[in-house]
Structure formats: structure tokens, C-alpha cells
mmCIF file of C-alpha atoms in Angstrom:
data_model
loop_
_atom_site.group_PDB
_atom_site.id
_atom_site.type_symbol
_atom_site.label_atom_id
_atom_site.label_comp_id
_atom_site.label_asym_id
_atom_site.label_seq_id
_atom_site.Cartn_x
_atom_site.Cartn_y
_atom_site.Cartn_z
ATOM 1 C CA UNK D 1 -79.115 4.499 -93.037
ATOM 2 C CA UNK D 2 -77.452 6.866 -90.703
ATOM 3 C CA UNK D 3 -76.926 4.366 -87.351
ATOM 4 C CA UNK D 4 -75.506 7.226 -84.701
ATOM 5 C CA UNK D 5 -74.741 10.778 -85.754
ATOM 6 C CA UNK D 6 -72.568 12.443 -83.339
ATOM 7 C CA UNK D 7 -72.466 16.374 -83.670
ATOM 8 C CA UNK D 8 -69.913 17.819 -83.685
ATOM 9 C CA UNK D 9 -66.660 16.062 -84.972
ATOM 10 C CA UNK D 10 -64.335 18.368 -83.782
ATOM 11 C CA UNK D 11 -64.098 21.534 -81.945
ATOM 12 C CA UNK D 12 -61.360 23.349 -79.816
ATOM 13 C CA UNK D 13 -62.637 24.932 -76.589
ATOM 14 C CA UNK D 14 -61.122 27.594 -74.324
ATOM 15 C CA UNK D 15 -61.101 26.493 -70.494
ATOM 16 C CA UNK D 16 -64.202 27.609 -68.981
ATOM 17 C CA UNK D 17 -66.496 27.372 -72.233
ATOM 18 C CA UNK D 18 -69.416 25.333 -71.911
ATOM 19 C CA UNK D 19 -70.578 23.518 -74.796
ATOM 20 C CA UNK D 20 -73.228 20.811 -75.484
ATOM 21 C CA UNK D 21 -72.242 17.234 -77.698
ATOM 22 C CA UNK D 22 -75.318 16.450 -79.549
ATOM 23 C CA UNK D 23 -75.981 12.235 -80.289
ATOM 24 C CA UNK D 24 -78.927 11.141 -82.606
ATOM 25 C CA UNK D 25 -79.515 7.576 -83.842
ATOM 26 C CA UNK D 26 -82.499 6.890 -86.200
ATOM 27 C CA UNK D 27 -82.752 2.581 -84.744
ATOM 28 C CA UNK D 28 -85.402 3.519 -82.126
ATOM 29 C CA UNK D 29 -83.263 2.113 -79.317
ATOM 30 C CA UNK D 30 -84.015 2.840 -76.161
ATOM 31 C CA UNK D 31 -80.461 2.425 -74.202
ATOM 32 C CA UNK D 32 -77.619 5.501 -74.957
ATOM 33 C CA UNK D 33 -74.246 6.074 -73.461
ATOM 34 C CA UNK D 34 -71.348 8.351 -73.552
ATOM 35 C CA UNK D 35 -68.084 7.351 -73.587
ATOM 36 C CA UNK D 36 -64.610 8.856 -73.245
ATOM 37 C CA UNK D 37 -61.582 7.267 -74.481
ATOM 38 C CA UNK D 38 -58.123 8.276 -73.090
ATOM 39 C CA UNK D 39 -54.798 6.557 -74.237
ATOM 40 C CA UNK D 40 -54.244 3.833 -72.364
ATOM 41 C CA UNK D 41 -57.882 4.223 -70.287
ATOM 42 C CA UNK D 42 -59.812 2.757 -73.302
ATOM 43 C CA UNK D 43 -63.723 3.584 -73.032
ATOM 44 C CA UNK D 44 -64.788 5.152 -69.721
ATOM 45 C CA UNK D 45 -68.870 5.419 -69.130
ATOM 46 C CA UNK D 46 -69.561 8.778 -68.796
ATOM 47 C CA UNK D 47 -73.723 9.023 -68.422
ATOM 48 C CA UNK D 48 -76.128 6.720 -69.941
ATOM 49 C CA UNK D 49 -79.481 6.784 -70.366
ATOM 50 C CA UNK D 50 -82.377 3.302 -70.287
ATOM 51 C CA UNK D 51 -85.028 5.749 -71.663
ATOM 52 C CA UNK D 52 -86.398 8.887 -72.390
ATOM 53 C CA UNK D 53 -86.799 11.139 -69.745
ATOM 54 C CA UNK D 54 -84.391 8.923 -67.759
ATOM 55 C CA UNK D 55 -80.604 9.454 -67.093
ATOM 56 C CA UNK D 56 -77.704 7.643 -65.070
ATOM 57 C CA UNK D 57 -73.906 7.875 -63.789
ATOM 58 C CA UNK D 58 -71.582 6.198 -65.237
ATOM 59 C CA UNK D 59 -67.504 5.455 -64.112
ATOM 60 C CA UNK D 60 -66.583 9.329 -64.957
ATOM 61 C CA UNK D 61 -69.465 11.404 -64.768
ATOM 62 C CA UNK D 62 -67.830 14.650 -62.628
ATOM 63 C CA UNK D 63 -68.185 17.792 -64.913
ATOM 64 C CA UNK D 64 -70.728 16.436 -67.487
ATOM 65 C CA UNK D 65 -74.563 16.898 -67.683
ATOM 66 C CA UNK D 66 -76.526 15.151 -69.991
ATOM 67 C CA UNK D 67 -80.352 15.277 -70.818
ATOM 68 C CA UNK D 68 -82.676 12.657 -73.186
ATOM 69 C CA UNK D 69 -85.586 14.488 -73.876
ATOM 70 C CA UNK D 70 -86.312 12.535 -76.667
ATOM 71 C CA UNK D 71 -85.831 8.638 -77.559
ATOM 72 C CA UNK D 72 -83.708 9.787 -80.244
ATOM 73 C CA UNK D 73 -81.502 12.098 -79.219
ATOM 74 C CA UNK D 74 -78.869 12.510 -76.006
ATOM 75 C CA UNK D 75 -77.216 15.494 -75.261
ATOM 76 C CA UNK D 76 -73.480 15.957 -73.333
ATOM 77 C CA UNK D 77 -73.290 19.077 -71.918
ATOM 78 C CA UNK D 78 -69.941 20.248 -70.434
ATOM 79 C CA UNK D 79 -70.715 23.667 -68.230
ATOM 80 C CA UNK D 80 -67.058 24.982 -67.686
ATOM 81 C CA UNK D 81 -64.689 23.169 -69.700
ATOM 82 C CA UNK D 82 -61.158 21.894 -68.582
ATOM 83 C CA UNK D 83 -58.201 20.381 -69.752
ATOM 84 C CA UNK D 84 -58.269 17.442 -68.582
ATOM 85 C CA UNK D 85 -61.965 17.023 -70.971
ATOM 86 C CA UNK D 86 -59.752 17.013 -73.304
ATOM 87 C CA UNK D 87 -60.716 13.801 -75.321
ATOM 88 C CA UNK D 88 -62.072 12.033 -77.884
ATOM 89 C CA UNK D 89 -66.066 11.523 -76.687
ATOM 90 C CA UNK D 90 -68.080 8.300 -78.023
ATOM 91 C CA UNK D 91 -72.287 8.351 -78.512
ATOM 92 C CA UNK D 92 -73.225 4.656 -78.106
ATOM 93 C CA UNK D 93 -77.018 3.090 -78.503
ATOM 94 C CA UNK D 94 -78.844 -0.336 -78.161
ATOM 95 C CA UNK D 95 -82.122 -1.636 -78.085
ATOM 96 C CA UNK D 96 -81.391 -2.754 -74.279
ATOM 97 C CA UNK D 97 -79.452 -3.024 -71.586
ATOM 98 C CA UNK D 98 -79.390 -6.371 -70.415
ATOM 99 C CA UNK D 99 -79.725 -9.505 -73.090
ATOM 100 C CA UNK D 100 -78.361 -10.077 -76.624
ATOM 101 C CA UNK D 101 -77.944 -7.206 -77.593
ATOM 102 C CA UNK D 102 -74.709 -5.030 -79.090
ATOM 103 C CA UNK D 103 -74.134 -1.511 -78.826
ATOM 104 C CA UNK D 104 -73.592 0.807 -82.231
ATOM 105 C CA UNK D 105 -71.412 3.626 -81.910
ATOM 106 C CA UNK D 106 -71.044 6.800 -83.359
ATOM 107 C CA UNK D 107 -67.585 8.107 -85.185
ATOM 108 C CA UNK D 108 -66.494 10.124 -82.055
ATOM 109 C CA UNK D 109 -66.030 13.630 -81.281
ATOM 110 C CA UNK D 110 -62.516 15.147 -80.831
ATOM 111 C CA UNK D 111 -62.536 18.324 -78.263
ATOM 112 C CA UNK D 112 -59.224 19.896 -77.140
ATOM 113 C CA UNK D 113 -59.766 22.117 -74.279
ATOM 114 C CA UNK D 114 -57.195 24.949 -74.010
ATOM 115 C CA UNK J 1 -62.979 1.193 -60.096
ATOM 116 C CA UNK J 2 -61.652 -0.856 -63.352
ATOM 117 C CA UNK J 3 -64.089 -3.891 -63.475
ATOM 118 C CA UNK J 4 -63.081 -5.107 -66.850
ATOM 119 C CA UNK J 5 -59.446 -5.396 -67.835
ATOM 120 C CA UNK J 6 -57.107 -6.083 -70.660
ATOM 121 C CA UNK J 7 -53.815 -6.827 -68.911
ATOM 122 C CA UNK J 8 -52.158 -6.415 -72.645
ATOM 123 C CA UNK J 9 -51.419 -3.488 -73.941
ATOM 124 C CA UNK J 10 -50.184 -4.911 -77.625
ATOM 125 C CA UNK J 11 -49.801 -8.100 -79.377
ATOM 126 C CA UNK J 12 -48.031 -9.561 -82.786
ATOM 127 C CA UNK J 13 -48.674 -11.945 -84.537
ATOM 128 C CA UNK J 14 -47.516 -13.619 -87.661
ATOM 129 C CA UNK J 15 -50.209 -13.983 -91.005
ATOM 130 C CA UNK J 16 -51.739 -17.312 -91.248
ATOM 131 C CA UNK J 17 -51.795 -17.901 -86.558
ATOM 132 C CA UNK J 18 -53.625 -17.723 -83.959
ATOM 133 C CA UNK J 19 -54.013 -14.332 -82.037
ATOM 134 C CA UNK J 20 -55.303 -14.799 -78.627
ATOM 135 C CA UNK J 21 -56.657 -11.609 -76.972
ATOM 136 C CA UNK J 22 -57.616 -11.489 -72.421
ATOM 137 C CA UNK J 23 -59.981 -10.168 -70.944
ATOM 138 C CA UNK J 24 -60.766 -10.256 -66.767
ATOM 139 C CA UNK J 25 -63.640 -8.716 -65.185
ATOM 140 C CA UNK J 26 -64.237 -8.245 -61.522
ATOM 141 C CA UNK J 27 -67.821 -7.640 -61.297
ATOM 142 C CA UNK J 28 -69.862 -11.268 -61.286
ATOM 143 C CA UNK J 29 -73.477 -9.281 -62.109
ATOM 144 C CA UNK J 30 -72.216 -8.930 -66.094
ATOM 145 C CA UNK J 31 -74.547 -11.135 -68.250
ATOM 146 C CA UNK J 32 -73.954 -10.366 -71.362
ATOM 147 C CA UNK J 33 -69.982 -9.998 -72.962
ATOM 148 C CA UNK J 34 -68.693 -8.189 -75.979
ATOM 149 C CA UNK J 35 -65.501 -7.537 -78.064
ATOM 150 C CA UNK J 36 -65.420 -4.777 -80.336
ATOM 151 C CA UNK J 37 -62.953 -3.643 -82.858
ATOM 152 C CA UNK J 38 -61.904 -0.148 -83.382
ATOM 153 C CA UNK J 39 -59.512 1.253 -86.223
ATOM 154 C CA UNK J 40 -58.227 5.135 -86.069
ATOM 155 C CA UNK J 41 -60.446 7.802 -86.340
ATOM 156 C CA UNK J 42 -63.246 5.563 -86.173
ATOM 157 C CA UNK J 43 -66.096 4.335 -83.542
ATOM 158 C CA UNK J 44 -66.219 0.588 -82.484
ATOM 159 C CA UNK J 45 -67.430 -1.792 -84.576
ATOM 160 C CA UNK J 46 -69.356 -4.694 -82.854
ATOM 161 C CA UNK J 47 -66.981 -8.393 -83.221
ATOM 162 C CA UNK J 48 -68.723 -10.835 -81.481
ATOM 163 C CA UNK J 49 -70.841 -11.618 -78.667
ATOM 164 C CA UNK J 50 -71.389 -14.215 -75.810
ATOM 165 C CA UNK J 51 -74.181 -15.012 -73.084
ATOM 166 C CA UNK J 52 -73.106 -15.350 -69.687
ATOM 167 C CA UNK J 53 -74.869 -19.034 -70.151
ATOM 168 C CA UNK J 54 -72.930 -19.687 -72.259
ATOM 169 C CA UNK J 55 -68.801 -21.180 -72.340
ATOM 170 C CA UNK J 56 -67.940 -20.600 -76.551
ATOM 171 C CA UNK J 57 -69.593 -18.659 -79.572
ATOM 172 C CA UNK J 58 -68.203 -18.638 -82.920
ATOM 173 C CA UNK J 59 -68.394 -16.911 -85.822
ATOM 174 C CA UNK J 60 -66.505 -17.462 -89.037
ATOM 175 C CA UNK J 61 -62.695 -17.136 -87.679
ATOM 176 C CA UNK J 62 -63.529 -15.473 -84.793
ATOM 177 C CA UNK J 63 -64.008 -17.302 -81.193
ATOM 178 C CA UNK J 64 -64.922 -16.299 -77.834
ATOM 179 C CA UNK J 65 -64.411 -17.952 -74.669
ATOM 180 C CA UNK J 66 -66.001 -17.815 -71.336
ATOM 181 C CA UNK J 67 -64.969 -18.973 -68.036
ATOM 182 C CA UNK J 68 -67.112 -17.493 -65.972
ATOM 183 C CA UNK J 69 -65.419 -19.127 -62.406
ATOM 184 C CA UNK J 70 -62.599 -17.479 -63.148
ATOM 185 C CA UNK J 71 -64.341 -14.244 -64.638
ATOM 186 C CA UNK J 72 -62.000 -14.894 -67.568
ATOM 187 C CA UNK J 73 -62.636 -14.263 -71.488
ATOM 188 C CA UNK J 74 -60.775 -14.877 -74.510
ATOM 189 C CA UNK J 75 -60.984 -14.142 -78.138
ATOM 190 C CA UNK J 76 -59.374 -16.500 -80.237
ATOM 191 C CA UNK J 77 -59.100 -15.076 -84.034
ATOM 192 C CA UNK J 78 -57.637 -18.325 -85.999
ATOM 193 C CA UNK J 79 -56.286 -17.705 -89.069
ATOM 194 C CA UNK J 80 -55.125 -13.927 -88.226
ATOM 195 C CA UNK J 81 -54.607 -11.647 -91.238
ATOM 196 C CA UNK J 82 -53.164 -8.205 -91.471
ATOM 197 C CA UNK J 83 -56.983 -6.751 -91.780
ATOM 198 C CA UNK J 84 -57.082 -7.968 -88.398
ATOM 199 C CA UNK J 85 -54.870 -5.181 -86.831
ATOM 200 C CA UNK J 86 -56.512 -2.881 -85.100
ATOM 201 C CA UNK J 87 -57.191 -1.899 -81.596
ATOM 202 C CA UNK J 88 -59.812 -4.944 -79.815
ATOM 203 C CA UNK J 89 -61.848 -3.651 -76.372
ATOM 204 C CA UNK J 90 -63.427 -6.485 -74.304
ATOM 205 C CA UNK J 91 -66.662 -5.494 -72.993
ATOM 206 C CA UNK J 92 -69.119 -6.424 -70.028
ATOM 207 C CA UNK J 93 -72.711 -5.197 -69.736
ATOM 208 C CA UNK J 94 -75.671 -5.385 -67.137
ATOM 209 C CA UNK J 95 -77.748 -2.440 -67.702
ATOM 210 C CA UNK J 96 -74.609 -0.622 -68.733
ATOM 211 C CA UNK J 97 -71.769 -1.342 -70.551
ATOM 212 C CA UNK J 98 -67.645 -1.020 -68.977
ATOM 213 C CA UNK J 99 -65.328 -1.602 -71.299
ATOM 214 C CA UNK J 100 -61.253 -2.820 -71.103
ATOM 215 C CA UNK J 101 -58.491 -0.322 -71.924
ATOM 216 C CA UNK J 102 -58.271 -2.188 -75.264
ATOM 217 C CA UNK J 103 -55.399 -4.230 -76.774
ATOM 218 C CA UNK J 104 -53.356 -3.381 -79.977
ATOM 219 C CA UNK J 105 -53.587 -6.251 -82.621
ATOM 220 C CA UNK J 106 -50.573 -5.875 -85.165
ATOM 221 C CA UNK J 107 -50.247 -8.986 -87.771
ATOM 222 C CA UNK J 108 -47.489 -9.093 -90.024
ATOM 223 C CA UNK J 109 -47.828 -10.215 -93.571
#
């Protein structure tokens, strides 16, 4: 019973790298977000998506891509990495948006940008 | 803009009280209203919920509050034991979800 699988749990980039996060949950939801937590900032709504093929802005969304090509999966892409992406990125998922209905998270992803 | 926030950084409490946790959100569109739990190295575990038709839900020692005039919510965690401690975000949702900067729950034994 995996929930949300976030991919992968760590990694140390070099300013300019791209790289992609990769989020997969197995509960057939259709709602996924990303998240980005910063001391003091708590969780800040990166992208989200309501449904395959579908994507939306969140509070921070500057220097982030995402895609959901698939119910299951969303992808974060970060095209030229900087410091200040350094943080600890959340994968979220429900079964909607709007009624009765909690969001499961995944166990984060650390990235340091040097 | 911040359109749900946690005023409180931290809170103590002593074993066996009542912790009291804020929440304020701006935004008067949120239906739905969470608080989630979060220890280190960890993702957030849902707490408890409430409906924006709603005033109280409870479950087991935990209570939420809503005052929805004064775009207010509370969790009340009655009695509080050192499991408890751990970092608590208030969260709002309409077809997305904002979340508070979180507050630090420490309760001594």
C-alpha cells in the first residue's frame, strides 16, 4: 500500500542543472500538488494539477514546470536550477478539490542547489 | 499573498492540558479546512477536518473550531501528551489547497 512515492529523496544540484521530481500515488485520485516548505514559510503551492492532461499555478510557481500525463503520476521539472530552490519539495494527492476530502502526502524530497 | 496564517510560531504546554493552536485566513471562497501534523523528516499526516457549514468537529481528543465571520479556526487538543509535539499546519482548500507557516507543538512530560 504505497499512498505517494516521491522520487527522488535527495539529491544535490549544481546551479544551472535542470532536473525533473517524479510523484506517483497508486489511490486513483484525480487532484495533485507540489509543495515547497521553507523555514518559517511552511507549505507554499507550487503547481497543481485537477486532472490528467490538466495543470495550474499555484502561490510560487516562477522557475518550475510540471506535466500530468498520466492520472498517476506528476512530474516537477526545474530547467536551470538556483539557490534559492533550495528546499525540501512535497507531492500531495486527493480524490478532489473541493468537498470532504484530505490530501495524502508524500515523504518529501530534499534538493540543495549549489 | 499569505491567505492562511498561523500568527504562532511555537507553543508549550504542560502533559495532561489543553493546547490551543490559531489559524486566520483571508480568503472567504475556502470551503473546506484542514490541520495536519508533520514530524521531521516526514510528510504531513492528515489531523482533522471541518466543513465550512459547519462551527465544531471532533475526533477523539482532538477539536476544531470554526468561526467563519471572523475567518478564524482553532484546534483544541485536550488532554495534550508529549506524542503530541510536533509541527501542526492549518490548511484551507477550494480547488487548491494554501497552507499556514505551521506552529511548533512542544509538551512537556
Amino acid at each position: 500500500n504505497a499512498g505517494v512515492t516521491q522520487t527522488p529523496k535527495f539529491r544535490v544540484l549544481k546551479t544551472g542543472q535542470s532536473m525533473t521530481l517524479l510523484c506517483a500515488q497508486d489511490m486513483n485520485h484525480e487532484y495533485m500538488y507540489w509543495y515547497r516548505q521553507d523555514p518559517g514559510m511552511g507549505l507554499r503551492l507550487i503547481h497543481y494539477s485537477v486532472g490528467e492532461g490538466t495543470t495550474a499555478k499555484g502561490e510560487v510557481p516562477d522557475g518550475y514546470n510540471v506535466s500530468r500525463l498520466k492520472k498517476q503520476n506528476f512530474l516537477l521539472g526545474l530547467e536551470s536550477a538556483a539557490p534559492s530552490q533550495t528546499s525540501v519539495y512535497f507531492c500531495a494527492s486527493s480524490y478532489s478539490g473541493s468537498w470532504n476530502t484530505e490530501a495524502f502526502f508524500g515523504q518529501g524530497t530534499r534538493l540543495t542547489v549549489v | 499573498d499569505q491567505q492562511v496564517k498561523q500568527n504562532s510560531p511555537s507553543l508549550s504546554v504542560q502533559e495532561g492540558r489543553i493546547s490551543i493552536l490559531n489559524c486566520d485566513y483571508t480568503n472567504s471562497m475556502f470551503d473546506y479546512f484542514l490541520w495536519y501534523k508533520k514530524y521531521p523528516a516526514e510528510g504531513p499526516t492528515f489531523l482533522i477536518s471541518i466543513s465550512s457549514i459547519k462551527d465544531k468537529n471532533e475526533d477523539g481528543r482532538f477539536t476544531v473550531f470554526l468561526n467563519k465571520s471572523a475567518k478564524h479556526l482553532s484546534l483544541h487538543i485536550v488532554p495534550s501528551q508529549p506524542g503530541d509535539s510536533a509541527v501542526y499546519f492549518c490548511a484551507a482548500r477550494r480547488y487548491d489547497m494554501r497552507f499556514g507557516a505551521g506552529t511548533r507543538l512542544t509538551v512537556k512530560p
